[in-house]
Amino acid sequence: GDSVTQMEGPVTLSEEAFLTINCTYTATGYPSLFWYVQYPGEGLQLLLKATKADDKGSNKGFEATYRKETTSFHLEKGSVQVSDSAVYFCALLMNSGGYQKVTFGTGTKLQVIP
Amino acid sequence: NAGVMQNPRHLVRRRGQEARLRCSPMKGHSHVYWYRQLPEEGLKFMVYLQKENIIDESGMPKERFSAEFPKEGPSILRIQQVVRGDSAAYFCASSPPGASNQPQHFGDGTRLSIL
C-alpha cells in the first residue's frame, strides 16, 4: 500500500538556522503531496502542496519540491523562527475509486530555540 | 466563514461509558473523514463518509466504533464501552464533492481522555 516516511524528530534548531525535514513516499500511482503543520492543542493546517512532478509548493518561507525520480518531498526553510515550533506532517493523496485516500507520515517535531 | 467544526474539544469518560464526537464539515463539503491520533504519533485513517453513506470504514475497529453522517446535522463518531486505549485525539476532515487532488480541511479535534 501507499506509505510516507519522515525523518524522526525531534529536531532542535537555533533561530535563523536552515531547516530540512526529509520525506519520501511510496505510491502505486501519481499522488498529490502535502505538508501540514500542527501547533500544540490544535488541528492540522495545510502548509503547502504540490500536485505533479517538479511542482514546488511554497508558503510562509517554507518550500518543498515534488521529486518523482527520488519519490521525495523534502520540506525546507532558510531561516526558522521560534514561532515555527510545531509538528510537521508529510502526506500523500491518492484518488481511489473516485474518492480521496490520504496517508500521513508519523510527523516530525520541530523546536526552535532563541 | 466557519471551517470544520468539531465538538467537544475535550471529552472525559470513564471506562465503559459511551463517547460521541461531532463534526460539522465546511460549508459546501459533503465528504467527511475521521482520523485518530495517538500520543506522539501520526494520524491514522478511520472512516470516510458521504451524506447518509459509509464509503470506506477500513480503518475503524470492528467493535464498539461506529460513524454516521445523516442527511441533516453533523457527522457523529460513536465509541461504545470506552477503554483506556481509546484515549486519543480524534480529527475530522472534509472535502467538497468532486474533489480530485485538493487537500482536506481539518478541524481542531476532540481530545478524548478515558479515566
PDB file of C-alpha atoms in Angstrom:
ATOM      1  CA  GLY A   1       0.000   0.000   0.000  1.00  0.00           C
ATOM      2  CA  ASP A   2       0.883   3.673  -0.035  1.00  0.00           C
ATOM      3  CA  SER A   3       3.240   4.939   2.643  1.00  0.00           C
ATOM      4  CA  VAL A   4       5.061   8.055   3.782  1.00  0.00           C
ATOM      5  CA  THR A   5       8.351   8.077   5.665  1.00  0.00           C
ATOM      6  CA  GLN A   6       9.537  11.148   7.516  1.00  0.00           C
ATOM      7  CA  MET A   7      12.752  11.800   9.344  1.00  0.00           C
ATOM      8  CA  GLU A   8      12.359  11.228  13.028  1.00  0.00           C
ATOM      9  CA  GLY A   9      12.333  14.066  15.466  1.00  0.00           C
ATOM     10  CA  PRO A  10      12.553  15.954  17.499  1.00  0.00           C
ATOM     11  CA  VAL A  11      14.584  18.428  15.532  1.00  0.00           C
ATOM     12  CA  THR A  12      16.053  21.256  17.592  1.00  0.00           C
ATOM     13  CA  LEU A  13      17.410  24.331  15.836  1.00  0.00           C
ATOM     14  CA  SER A  14      18.521  27.776  16.809  1.00  0.00           C
ATOM     15  CA  GLU A  15      16.599  30.735  15.463  1.00  0.00           C
ATOM     16  CA  GLU A  16      17.616  31.671  11.895  1.00  0.00           C
ATOM     17  CA  ALA A  17      19.055  28.220  11.193  1.00  0.00           C
ATOM     18  CA  PHE A  18      18.309  26.345   7.965  1.00  0.00           C
ATOM     19  CA  LEU A  19      15.651  23.660   8.179  1.00  0.00           C
ATOM     20  CA  THR A  20      15.283  20.443   6.217  1.00  0.00           C
ATOM     21  CA  ILE A  21      12.748  17.767   7.082  1.00  0.00           C
ATOM     22  CA  ASN A  22      13.034  14.747   4.814  1.00  0.00           C
ATOM     23  CA  CYS A  23      10.000  12.994   3.409  1.00  0.00           C
ATOM     24  CA  THR A  24       9.881  10.068   0.998  1.00  0.00           C
ATOM     25  CA  TYR A  25       6.882   8.166  -0.226  1.00  0.00           C
ATOM     26  CA  THR A  26       5.782   5.019  -1.979  1.00  0.00           C
ATOM     27  CA  ALA A  27       2.636   5.010  -4.058  1.00  0.00           C
ATOM     28  CA  THR A  28       1.175   2.895  -6.811  1.00  0.00           C
ATOM     29  CA  GLY A  29       0.095   5.865  -8.907  1.00  0.00           C
ATOM     30  CA  TYR A  30       0.705   9.598  -9.096  1.00  0.00           C
ATOM     31  CA  PRO A  31      -0.155  11.174  -5.780  1.00  0.00           C
ATOM     32  CA  SER A  32      -0.538  14.754  -4.725  1.00  0.00           C
ATOM     33  CA  LEU A  33       1.794  15.682  -1.886  1.00  0.00           C
ATOM     34  CA  PHE A  34       1.241  17.947   1.092  1.00  0.00           C
ATOM     35  CA  TRP A  35       2.887  19.298   4.181  1.00  0.00           C
ATOM     36  CA  TYR A  36       0.660  20.014   7.173  1.00  0.00           C
ATOM     37  CA  VAL A  37       1.645  21.780  10.391  1.00  0.00           C
ATOM     38  CA  GLN A  38       0.150  21.124  13.814  1.00  0.00           C
ATOM     39  CA  TYR A  39       0.624  23.584  16.650  1.00  0.00           C
ATOM     40  CA  PRO A  40       0.123  22.346  20.223  1.00  0.00           C
ATOM     41  CA  GLY A  41      -3.506  21.612  21.015  1.00  0.00           C
ATOM     42  CA  GLU A  42      -4.670  22.387  17.506  1.00  0.00           C
ATOM     43  CA  GLY A  43      -5.651  20.587  14.345  1.00  0.00           C
ATOM     44  CA  LEU A  44      -3.686  20.230  11.152  1.00  0.00           C
ATOM     45  CA  GLN A  45      -3.238  23.232   8.925  1.00  0.00           C
ATOM     46  CA  LEU A  46      -2.235  22.901   5.313  1.00  0.00           C
ATOM     47  CA  LEU A  47       1.216  24.425   4.855  1.00  0.00           C
ATOM     48  CA  LEU A  48       1.896  23.742   1.172  1.00  0.00           C
ATOM     49  CA  LYS A  49       1.106  21.342  -1.623  1.00  0.00           C
ATOM     50  CA  ALA A  50       2.310  20.029  -4.973  1.00  0.00           C
ATOM     51  CA  THR A  51       0.164  18.066  -7.358  1.00  0.00           C
ATOM     52  CA  LYS A  52       2.598  16.853 -10.007  1.00  0.00           C
ATOM     53  CA  ALA A  53       6.250  16.109 -10.581  1.00  0.00           C
ATOM     54  CA  ASP A  54       8.641  19.087 -10.371  1.00  0.00           C
ATOM     55  CA  ASP A  55       5.974  21.310  -8.802  1.00  0.00           C
ATOM     56  CA  LYS A  56       7.282  23.459  -5.991  1.00  0.00           C
ATOM     57  CA  GLY A  57       4.930  24.302  -3.142  1.00  0.00           C
ATOM     58  CA  SER A  58       5.743  27.314  -1.002  1.00  0.00           C
ATOM     59  CA  ASN A  59       4.184  29.230   1.868  1.00  0.00           C
ATOM     60  CA  LYS A  60       5.439  31.392   4.758  1.00  0.00           C
ATOM     61  CA  GLY A  61       9.054  30.852   3.715  1.00  0.00           C
ATOM     62  CA  PHE A  62       8.696  27.066   3.556  1.00  0.00           C
ATOM     63  CA  GLU A  63       9.291  25.210   0.294  1.00  0.00           C
ATOM     64  CA  ALA A  64       9.094  21.645  -0.960  1.00  0.00           C
ATOM     65  CA  THR A  65       9.624  20.237  -4.454  1.00  0.00           C
ATOM     66  CA  TYR A  66       7.870  17.139  -5.766  1.00  0.00           C
ATOM     67  CA  ARG A  67      10.682  14.859  -6.955  1.00  0.00           C
ATOM     68  CA  LYS A  68       9.305  11.873  -8.799  1.00  0.00           C
ATOM     69  CA  GLU A  69      12.698  10.361  -9.557  1.00  0.00           C
ATOM     70  CA  THR A  70      13.602  10.162  -5.871  1.00  0.00           C
ATOM     71  CA  THR A  71       9.994   9.901  -4.613  1.00  0.00           C
ATOM     72  CA  SER A  72      10.688  12.711  -2.198  1.00  0.00           C
ATOM     73  CA  PHE A  73       9.078  15.906  -0.962  1.00  0.00           C
ATOM     74  CA  HIS A  74      11.535  17.422   1.494  1.00  0.00           C
ATOM     75  CA  LEU A  75      10.480  20.488   3.463  1.00  0.00           C
ATOM     76  CA  GLU A  76      12.946  23.389   3.685  1.00  0.00           C
ATOM     77  CA  LYS A  77      13.096  26.832   5.198  1.00  0.00           C
ATOM     78  CA  GLY A  78      16.040  29.165   5.003  1.00  0.00           C
ATOM     79  CA  SER A  79      15.691  30.824   8.390  1.00  0.00           C
ATOM     80  CA  VAL A  80      13.446  29.377  11.095  1.00  0.00           C
ATOM     81  CA  GLN A  81      11.744  31.370  13.830  1.00  0.00           C
ATOM     82  CA  VAL A  82      10.634  30.393  17.308  1.00  0.00           C
ATOM     83  CA  SER A  83       7.043  30.593  16.063  1.00  0.00           C
ATOM     84  CA  ASP A  84       7.776  27.736  13.631  1.00  0.00           C
ATOM     85  CA  SER A  85       7.975  25.310  16.554  1.00  0.00           C
ATOM     86  CA  ALA A  86       5.327  22.687  15.792  1.00  0.00           C
ATOM     87  CA  VAL A  87       4.858  19.185  14.432  1.00  0.00           C
ATOM     88  CA  TYR A  88       5.118  18.828  10.653  1.00  0.00           C
ATOM     89  CA  PHE A  89       3.352  16.069   8.746  1.00  0.00           C
ATOM     90  CA  CYS A  90       4.078  14.953   5.215  1.00  0.00           C
ATOM     91  CA  ALA A  91       1.100  13.402   3.435  1.00  0.00           C
ATOM     92  CA  LEU A  92       0.165  11.931   0.099  1.00  0.00           C
ATOM     93  CA  LEU A  93      -3.249  11.882  -1.505  1.00  0.00           C
ATOM     94  CA  MET A  94      -4.394   9.307  -3.988  1.00  0.00           C
ATOM     95  CA  ASN A  95      -7.710   9.146  -5.746  1.00  0.00           C
ATOM     96  CA  SER A  96      -9.025   5.651  -5.253  1.00  0.00           C
ATOM     97  CA  GLY A  97     -12.363   4.519  -6.579  1.00  0.00           C
ATOM     98  CA  GLY A  98     -13.447   8.112  -7.060  1.00  0.00           C
ATOM     99  CA  TYR A  99     -12.542   9.367  -3.624  1.00  0.00           C
ATOM    100  CA  GLN A 100      -9.519  10.630  -1.758  1.00  0.00           C
ATOM    101  CA  LYS A 101      -7.281   8.470   0.364  1.00  0.00           C
ATOM    102  CA  VAL A 102      -4.721  10.380   2.420  1.00  0.00           C
ATOM    103  CA  THR A 103      -1.712   8.718   4.013  1.00  0.00           C
ATOM    104  CA  PHE A 104       0.260  10.603   6.660  1.00  0.00           C
ATOM    105  CA  GLY A 105       3.806  10.317   7.872  1.00  0.00           C
ATOM    106  CA  THR A 106       4.379   9.977  11.585  1.00  0.00           C
ATOM    107  CA  GLY A 107       5.240  13.657  11.992  1.00  0.00           C
ATOM    108  CA  THR A 108       8.436  15.499  12.851  1.00  0.00           C
ATOM    109  CA  LYS A 109       8.530  17.729  15.875  1.00  0.00           C
ATOM    110  CA  LEU A 110      10.484  20.944  15.377  1.00  0.00           C
ATOM    111  CA  GLN A 111      11.677  23.013  18.294  1.00  0.00           C
ATOM    112  CA  VAL A 112      13.299  26.360  17.579  1.00  0.00           C
ATOM    113  CA  ILE A 113      15.209  27.967  20.423  1.00  0.00           C
ATOM    114  CA  PRO A 114      16.018  31.674  20.638  1.00  0.00           C
TER     115      PRO A 114
ATOM    116  CA  ASN B   1     -16.693  31.638   7.252  1.00  0.00           C
ATOM    117  CA  ALA B   2     -16.554  28.639   9.519  1.00  0.00           C
ATOM    118  CA  GLY B   3     -14.107  25.867   8.853  1.00  0.00           C
ATOM    119  CA  VAL B   4     -14.544  22.313  10.007  1.00  0.00           C
ATOM    120  CA  MET B   5     -16.153  22.431  13.447  1.00  0.00           C
ATOM    121  CA  GLN B   6     -15.647  19.694  15.972  1.00  0.00           C
ATOM    122  CA  ASN B   7     -17.114  19.408  19.432  1.00  0.00           C
ATOM    123  CA  PRO B   8     -16.483  18.938  22.153  1.00  0.00           C
ATOM    124  CA  ARG B   9     -12.837  19.989  22.164  1.00  0.00           C
ATOM    125  CA  HIS B  10     -12.190  17.864  25.217  1.00  0.00           C
ATOM    126  CA  LEU B  11     -14.175  14.889  26.432  1.00  0.00           C
ATOM    127  CA  VAL B  12     -13.597  12.860  29.575  1.00  0.00           C
ATOM    128  CA  ARG B  13     -15.264   9.496  30.018  1.00  0.00           C
ATOM    129  CA  ARG B  14     -14.987   6.640  32.487  1.00  0.00           C
ATOM    130  CA  ARG B  15     -14.316   3.147  31.256  1.00  0.00           C
ATOM    131  CA  GLY B  16     -17.494   1.542  29.962  1.00  0.00           C
ATOM    132  CA  GLN B  17     -19.244   4.785  29.067  1.00  0.00           C
ATOM    133  CA  GLU B  18     -20.091   5.991  25.593  1.00  0.00           C
ATOM    134  CA  ALA B  19     -18.336   8.804  23.758  1.00  0.00           C
ATOM    135  CA  ARG B  20     -19.967  10.834  20.986  1.00  0.00           C
ATOM    136  CA  LEU B  21     -17.841  13.103  18.853  1.00  0.00           C
ATOM    137  CA  ARG B  22     -19.409  15.536  16.424  1.00  0.00           C
ATOM    138  CA  CYS B  23     -18.127  17.102  13.233  1.00  0.00           C
ATOM    139  CA  SER B  24     -19.687  19.712  11.005  1.00  0.00           C
ATOM    140  CA  PRO B  25     -17.876  19.953   7.672  1.00  0.00           C
ATOM    141  CA  MET B  26     -17.052  23.158   5.914  1.00  0.00           C
ATOM    142  CA  LYS B  27     -19.896  24.760   4.031  1.00  0.00           C
ATOM    143  CA  GLY B  28     -20.327  23.078   0.681  1.00  0.00           C
ATOM    144  CA  HIS B  29     -18.351  19.992   1.694  1.00  0.00           C
ATOM    145  CA  SER B  30     -20.169  16.673   1.578  1.00  0.00           C
ATOM    146  CA  HIS B  31     -17.273  14.311   2.257  1.00  0.00           C
ATOM    147  CA  VAL B  32     -16.160  13.665   5.824  1.00  0.00           C
ATOM    148  CA  TYR B  33     -13.132  11.743   7.058  1.00  0.00           C
ATOM    149  CA  TRP B  34     -12.304  10.716  10.619  1.00  0.00           C
ATOM    150  CA  TYR B  35      -8.751  10.150  11.853  1.00  0.00           C
ATOM    151  CA  ARG B  36      -7.283   9.094  15.163  1.00  0.00           C
ATOM    152  CA  GLN B  37      -4.028  10.406  16.548  1.00  0.00           C
ATOM    153  CA  LEU B  38      -2.438   8.565  19.432  1.00  0.00           C
ATOM    154  CA  PRO B  39       0.032  10.500  21.603  1.00  0.00           C
ATOM    155  CA  GLU B  40       3.293  11.238  19.791  1.00  0.00           C
ATOM    156  CA  GLU B  41       2.044   9.515  16.627  1.00  0.00           C
ATOM    157  CA  GLY B  42       0.707  10.469  13.219  1.00  0.00           C
ATOM    158  CA  LEU B  43      -2.872  10.398  12.015  1.00  0.00           C
ATOM    159  CA  LYS B  44      -4.485   7.091  11.170  1.00  0.00           C
ATOM    160  CA  PHE B  45      -7.453   6.969   8.827  1.00  0.00           C
ATOM    161  CA  MET B  46     -10.607   5.534  10.358  1.00  0.00           C
ATOM    162  CA  VAL B  47     -13.618   6.123   8.135  1.00  0.00           C
ATOM    163  CA  TYR B  48     -14.828   8.087   5.123  1.00  0.00           C
ATOM    164  CA  LEU B  49     -18.462   9.107   4.783  1.00  0.00           C
ATOM    165  CA  GLN B  50     -20.676  10.969   2.400  1.00  0.00           C
ATOM    166  CA  LYS B  51     -24.175  12.090   3.290  1.00  0.00           C
ATOM    167  CA  GLU B  52     -26.059   9.022   4.556  1.00  0.00           C
ATOM    168  CA  ASN B  53     -23.384   6.632   3.295  1.00  0.00           C
ATOM    169  CA  ILE B  54     -20.282   4.999   4.701  1.00  0.00           C
ATOM    170  CA  ILE B  55     -17.854   4.715   1.806  1.00  0.00           C
ATOM    171  CA  ASP B  56     -14.760   3.286   3.456  1.00  0.00           C
ATOM    172  CA  GLU B  57     -14.510   2.110   7.059  1.00  0.00           C
ATOM    173  CA  SER B  58     -11.398   0.030   6.607  1.00  0.00           C
ATOM    174  CA  GLY B  59      -9.529   1.880   9.351  1.00  0.00           C
ATOM    175  CA  MET B  60     -12.192   1.622  12.003  1.00  0.00           C
ATOM    176  CA  PRO B  61     -12.135  -1.060  14.700  1.00  0.00           C
ATOM    177  CA  LYS B  62     -14.829  -3.638  14.047  1.00  0.00           C
ATOM    178  CA  GLU B  63     -16.289  -3.465  17.526  1.00  0.00           C
ATOM    179  CA  ARG B  64     -17.533  -0.570  19.657  1.00  0.00           C
ATOM    180  CA  PHE B  65     -16.878   2.080  16.975  1.00  0.00           C
ATOM    181  CA  SER B  66     -19.472   3.426  14.570  1.00  0.00           C
ATOM    182  CA  ALA B  67     -19.881   6.505  12.436  1.00  0.00           C
ATOM    183  CA  GLU B  68     -22.701   8.225  10.650  1.00  0.00           C
ATOM    184  CA  PHE B  69     -23.289  11.296   8.539  1.00  0.00           C
ATOM    185  CA  PRO B  70     -27.042  11.891   8.375  1.00  0.00           C
ATOM    186  CA  LYS B  71     -28.852  13.925   5.778  1.00  0.00           C
ATOM    187  CA  GLU B  72     -29.278  16.703   8.309  1.00  0.00           C
ATOM    188  CA  GLY B  73     -26.823  17.552  11.042  1.00  0.00           C
ATOM    189  CA  PRO B  74     -23.212  16.766  11.817  1.00  0.00           C
ATOM    190  CA  SER B  75     -21.263  13.584  11.373  1.00  0.00           C
ATOM    191  CA  ILE B  76     -21.039  11.541  14.570  1.00  0.00           C
ATOM    192  CA  LEU B  77     -18.266   9.194  15.645  1.00  0.00           C
ATOM    193  CA  ARG B  78     -19.550   6.968  18.422  1.00  0.00           C
ATOM    194  CA  ILE B  79     -17.444   4.828  20.710  1.00  0.00           C
ATOM    195  CA  GLN B  80     -19.298   2.455  22.980  1.00  0.00           C
ATOM    196  CA  GLN B  81     -17.941   0.962  26.201  1.00  0.00           C
ATOM    197  CA  VAL B  82     -14.778   3.018  26.058  1.00  0.00           C
ATOM    198  CA  VAL B  83     -11.464   1.615  27.262  1.00  0.00           C
ATOM    199  CA  ARG B  84      -8.214   3.315  28.262  1.00  0.00           C
ATOM    200  CA  GLY B  85      -6.724   2.601  24.844  1.00  0.00           C
ATOM    201  CA  ASP B  86      -9.358   4.812  23.205  1.00  0.00           C
ATOM    202  CA  SER B  87      -7.666   7.874  24.708  1.00  0.00           C
ATOM    203  CA  ALA B  88      -6.515   9.890  21.714  1.00  0.00           C
ATOM    204  CA  ALA B  89      -7.199  12.961  19.628  1.00  0.00           C
ATOM    205  CA  TYR B  90      -9.875  12.397  17.004  1.00  0.00           C
ATOM    206  CA  PHE B  91      -9.784  14.643  13.973  1.00  0.00           C
ATOM    207  CA  CYS B  92     -12.377  15.226  11.338  1.00  0.00           C
ATOM    208  CA  ALA B  93     -11.605  16.498   7.852  1.00  0.00           C
ATOM    209  CA  SER B  94     -13.847  17.446   4.964  1.00  0.00           C
ATOM    210  CA  SER B  95     -13.617  17.971   1.245  1.00  0.00           C
ATOM    211  CA  PRO B  96     -16.052  19.170  -1.418  1.00  0.00           C
ATOM    212  CA  PRO B  97     -17.778  16.844  -3.867  1.00  0.00           C
ATOM    213  CA  GLY B  98     -15.759  16.025  -6.924  1.00  0.00           C
ATOM    214  CA  ALA B  99     -12.507  16.997  -5.212  1.00  0.00           C
ATOM    215  CA  SER B 100      -9.724  15.212  -7.006  1.00  0.00           C
ATOM    216  CA  ASN B 101      -6.374  16.289  -5.665  1.00  0.00           C
ATOM    217  CA  GLN B 102      -7.405  19.142  -3.411  1.00  0.00           C
ATOM    218  CA  PRO B 103      -6.416  18.953   0.246  1.00  0.00           C
ATOM    219  CA  GLN B 104      -8.729  18.029   3.041  1.00  0.00           C
ATOM    220  CA  HIS B 105      -9.543  20.671   5.637  1.00  0.00           C
ATOM    221  CA  PHE B 106      -9.189  19.687   9.275  1.00  0.00           C
ATOM    222  CA  GLY B 107     -11.000  20.597  12.449  1.00  0.00           C
ATOM    223  CA  ASP B 108      -9.220  21.255  15.729  1.00  0.00           C
ATOM    224  CA  GLY B 109     -10.021  17.786  17.009  1.00  0.00           C
ATOM    225  CA  THR B 110     -11.634  16.238  20.061  1.00  0.00           C
ATOM    226  CA  ARG B 111      -9.258  15.074  22.759  1.00  0.00           C
ATOM    227  CA  LEU B 112     -10.776  12.055  24.447  1.00  0.00           C
ATOM    228  CA  SER B 113      -9.497  11.016  27.846  1.00  0.00           C
ATOM    229  CA  ILE B 114     -10.618   7.807  29.495  1.00  0.00           C
ATOM    230  CA  LEU B 115     -10.369   7.593  33.267  1.00  0.00           C
TER     231      LEU B 115
END
